[in-house]
mmCIF file of C-alpha atoms in Angstrom:
data_model
loop_
_atom_site.group_PDB
_atom_site.id
_atom_site.type_symbol
_atom_site.label_atom_id
_atom_site.label_comp_id
_atom_site.label_asym_id
_atom_site.label_seq_id
_atom_site.Cartn_x
_atom_site.Cartn_y
_atom_site.Cartn_z
ATOM 1 C CA UNK D 279 17.317 15.940 13.238
ATOM 2 C CA UNK D 280 14.624 17.953 11.475
ATOM 3 C CA UNK D 281 15.281 19.475 8.083
ATOM 4 C CA UNK D 282 13.128 22.459 7.200
ATOM 5 C CA UNK D 283 12.715 24.999 4.487
ATOM 6 C CA UNK D 284 9.859 27.364 3.749
ATOM 7 C CA UNK D 285 7.789 24.574 2.156
ATOM 8 C CA UNK D 286 8.760 21.238 3.678
ATOM 9 C CA UNK D 287 9.533 19.804 7.091
ATOM 10 C CA UNK D 288 10.954 16.289 7.379
ATOM 11 C CA UNK D 289 11.684 14.095 10.335
ATOM 12 C CA UNK D 290 12.503 10.410 10.657
ATOM 13 C CA UNK D 291 9.642 8.070 11.558
ATOM 14 C CA UNK D 292 9.737 4.655 13.146
ATOM 15 C CA UNK D 293 8.583 1.516 11.340
ATOM 16 C CA UNK D 294 5.522 1.496 13.619
ATOM 17 C CA UNK D 295 4.626 5.068 12.626
ATOM 18 C CA UNK D 296 5.079 4.259 8.945
ATOM 19 C CA UNK D 297 2.995 1.089 9.339
ATOM 20 C CA UNK D 298 0.112 3.003 10.949
ATOM 21 C CA UNK D 299 0.253 5.731 8.301
ATOM 22 C CA UNK D 300 0.386 3.251 5.404
ATOM 23 C CA UNK D 301 -2.406 1.100 6.807
ATOM 24 C CA UNK D 302 -4.584 4.161 7.412
ATOM 25 C CA UNK D 303 -3.932 5.510 3.930
ATOM 26 C CA UNK D 304 -4.617 2.253 2.089
ATOM 27 C CA UNK D 305 -7.656 1.356 4.190
ATOM 28 C CA UNK D 306 -9.094 4.795 3.473
ATOM 29 C CA UNK D 307 -8.193 4.830 -0.225
ATOM 30 C CA UNK D 308 -8.864 1.192 -1.160
ATOM 31 C CA UNK D 309 -12.209 1.861 -2.839
ATOM 32 C CA UNK D 310 -10.859 4.811 -4.834
ATOM 33 C CA UNK D 311 -7.733 2.874 -5.838
ATOM 34 C CA UNK D 312 -9.760 -0.073 -7.104
ATOM 35 C CA UNK D 313 -12.165 2.218 -8.943
ATOM 36 C CA UNK D 314 -9.253 3.885 -10.711
ATOM 37 C CA UNK D 315 -6.912 0.915 -11.289
ATOM 38 C CA UNK D 316 -8.973 -2.258 -10.914
ATOM 39 C CA UNK D 317 -9.808 -2.682 -14.599
ATOM 40 C CA UNK D 318 -6.146 -2.174 -15.560
ATOM 41 C CA UNK D 319 -4.964 -4.722 -12.992
ATOM 42 C CA UNK D 320 -7.703 -7.258 -13.754
ATOM 43 C CA UNK D 321 -9.190 -9.893 -11.464
ATOM 44 C CA UNK D 322 -6.824 -12.694 -12.477
ATOM 45 C CA UNK D 323 -3.753 -11.079 -14.037
ATOM 46 C CA UNK D 324 -0.195 -10.266 -13.008
ATOM 47 C CA UNK D 325 0.791 -6.762 -14.078
ATOM 48 C CA UNK D 326 4.206 -5.478 -13.066
ATOM 49 C CA UNK D 327 3.202 -1.968 -12.034
ATOM 50 C CA UNK D 328 3.325 0.783 -13.028
ATOM 51 C CA UNK D 329 5.029 -0.253 -16.265
ATOM 52 C CA UNK D 330 2.124 -2.461 -17.315
ATOM 53 C CA UNK D 331 4.331 -5.422 -18.229
ATOM 54 C CA UNK D 332 2.385 -8.648 -17.814
ATOM 55 C CA UNK D 333 4.013 -11.669 -16.225
ATOM 56 C CA UNK D 334 2.292 -13.826 -18.847
ATOM 57 C CA UNK D 335 4.485 -12.108 -21.451
ATOM 58 C CA UNK D 336 7.680 -11.414 -19.500
ATOM 59 C CA UNK D 337 7.917 -14.599 -17.393
ATOM 60 C CA UNK D 338 10.255 -12.839 -14.962
ATOM 61 C CA UNK D 339 9.410 -15.425 -12.284
ATOM 62 C CA UNK D 340 9.937 -18.377 -14.610
ATOM 63 C CA UNK D 341 7.747 -21.457 -14.363
ATOM 64 C CA UNK D 342 5.784 -21.147 -11.122
ATOM 65 C CA UNK D 343 3.856 -24.411 -11.377
ATOM 66 C CA UNK D 344 4.307 -26.403 -8.176
ATOM 67 C CA UNK D 345 6.244 -23.614 -6.449
ATOM 68 C CA UNK D 346 5.253 -21.919 -3.169
ATOM 69 C CA UNK D 347 4.876 -18.210 -3.924
ATOM 70 C CA UNK D 348 4.254 -15.305 -1.560
ATOM 71 C CA UNK D 349 2.870 -12.083 -3.003
ATOM 72 C CA UNK D 350 3.825 -9.220 -0.664
ATOM 73 C CA UNK D 351 1.648 -6.119 -0.835
ATOM 74 C CA UNK D 352 -0.954 -7.926 -2.912
ATOM 75 C CA UNK D 353 -3.671 -5.256 -2.908
ATOM 76 C CA UNK D 354 -6.702 -6.969 -4.418
ATOM 77 C CA UNK D 355 -4.521 -10.052 -5.108
ATOM 78 C CA UNK D 356 -5.039 -10.271 -8.873
ATOM 79 C CA UNK D 357 -1.417 -11.368 -9.338
ATOM 80 C CA UNK D 358 -1.746 -14.045 -6.656
ATOM 81 C CA UNK D 359 -4.841 -15.420 -8.390
ATOM 82 C CA UNK D 360 -2.976 -15.438 -11.712
ATOM 83 C CA UNK D 361 -0.094 -17.314 -10.072
ATOM 84 C CA UNK D 362 -2.561 -19.857 -8.674
ATOM 85 C CA UNK D 363 -4.054 -20.367 -12.158
ATOM 86 C CA UNK D 364 -0.501 -21.034 -13.357
ATOM 87 C CA UNK D 365 -0.195 -23.841 -10.792
ATOM 88 C CA UNK D 366 1.612 -22.056 -7.964
ATOM 89 C CA UNK D 367 0.734 -22.678 -4.327
ATOM 90 C CA UNK D 368 0.194 -18.999 -3.560
ATOM 91 C CA UNK D 369 -0.355 -16.900 -0.440
ATOM 92 C CA UNK D 370 -1.278 -13.219 -0.806
ATOM 93 C CA UNK D 371 -0.575 -10.706 1.944
ATOM 94 C CA UNK D 372 -1.220 -7.014 2.377
ATOM 95 C CA UNK D 373 -1.087 -4.512 5.216
ATOM 96 C CA UNK D 374 -4.499 -3.089 4.346
ATOM 97 C CA UNK D 375 -7.778 -4.707 5.335
ATOM 98 C CA UNK D 376 -9.451 -2.389 2.820
ATOM 99 C CA UNK D 377 -7.419 -3.817 -0.042
ATOM 100 C CA UNK D 378 -7.936 -7.382 1.185
ATOM 101 C CA UNK D 379 -11.690 -6.719 1.175
ATOM 102 C CA UNK D 380 -11.327 -6.136 -2.582
ATOM 103 C CA UNK D 381 -9.293 -9.345 -2.839
ATOM 104 C CA UNK D 382 -12.169 -11.294 -1.260
ATOM 105 C CA UNK D 383 -14.691 -9.719 -3.657
ATOM 106 C CA UNK D 384 -12.499 -10.463 -6.704
ATOM 107 C CA UNK D 385 -11.998 -14.065 -5.554
ATOM 108 C CA UNK D 386 -15.759 -14.488 -5.335
ATOM 109 C CA UNK D 387 -16.266 -12.907 -8.768
ATOM 110 C CA UNK D 388 -13.477 -14.869 -10.480
ATOM 111 C CA UNK D 389 -13.823 -18.164 -8.630
ATOM 112 C CA UNK D 390 -10.058 -18.200 -8.035
ATOM 113 C CA UNK D 391 -9.251 -18.215 -4.336
ATOM 114 C CA UNK D 392 -5.903 -17.955 -2.599
ATOM 115 C CA UNK D 393 -5.152 -17.660 1.108
ATOM 116 C CA UNK D 394 -5.154 -14.004 2.161
ATOM 117 C CA UNK D 395 -3.211 -12.653 5.105
ATOM 118 C CA UNK D 396 -3.124 -9.189 6.626
ATOM 119 C CA UNK D 397 0.506 -8.622 7.596
ATOM 120 C CA UNK D 398 3.348 -6.142 7.368
ATOM 121 C CA UNK D 399 5.956 -6.520 4.630
ATOM 122 C CA UNK D 400 8.639 -5.518 7.140
ATOM 123 C CA UNK D 401 7.660 -8.291 9.537
ATOM 124 C CA UNK D 402 6.815 -11.343 7.447
ATOM 125 C CA UNK D 403 5.137 -13.932 9.676
ATOM 126 C CA UNK D 404 6.849 -16.926 8.033
ATOM 127 C CA UNK D 405 9.955 -18.962 8.721
ATOM 128 C CA UNK D 406 12.800 -18.737 6.237
ATOM 129 C CA UNK D 407 12.468 -21.231 3.408
ATOM 130 C CA UNK D 408 8.668 -21.567 3.518
ATOM 131 C CA UNK D 409 8.353 -20.043 0.040
ATOM 132 C CA UNK D 410 10.312 -20.682 -3.134
ATOM 133 C CA UNK D 411 9.548 -17.188 -4.448
ATOM 134 C CA UNK D 412 8.444 -13.915 -2.875
ATOM 135 C CA UNK D 413 7.363 -11.146 -5.206
ATOM 136 C CA UNK D 414 5.697 -7.772 -5.209
ATOM 137 C CA UNK D 415 4.399 -6.181 -8.376
ATOM 138 C CA UNK D 416 4.111 -2.798 -6.687
ATOM 139 C CA UNK D 417 3.358 -3.698 -3.110
ATOM 140 C CA UNK D 418 5.451 -2.855 -0.084
ATOM 141 C CA UNK D 419 8.762 -1.672 -1.530
ATOM 142 C CA UNK D 420 7.903 1.984 -2.272
ATOM 143 C CA UNK D 421 6.212 2.428 1.109
ATOM 144 C CA UNK D 422 9.060 1.576 3.484
ATOM 145 C CA UNK D 423 12.122 3.635 4.395
ATOM 146 C CA UNK D 424 14.540 0.722 3.917
ATOM 147 C CA UNK D 425 13.439 -2.231 1.800
ATOM 148 C CA UNK D 426 16.723 -4.086 2.329
ATOM 149 C CA UNK D 427 15.619 -5.983 5.419
#
């Protein structure tokens, strides 16, 4: 069903269509995004976006030392690097190769490296129970039609 008015037309899209659109957007905007937000997010810092609350202050995830943590929608992976510095065994994943390119550059600059994976937040390529914690500071949730699954 298509809803229309004089200004807007809407129609449902499949997960595959949304995935292609999101990947295209973030790959194309990665450099601009990092230029605008990179200093705020830091190279090794966990900022709960867009509120600006730092995990170092809030400790919403509790003690992560020794825990397996997956950051979904990691962008340039600054939070994943912060988690690694806190002692977590961290994997960072993002849909966008453009954003992961910034993650590689920040890892080289900071000396803090975590495994990076290009994958879709709606189709996590891991078995259940592999991670103790999965988190997203901004990541995938606002960019999918139904974040429940």
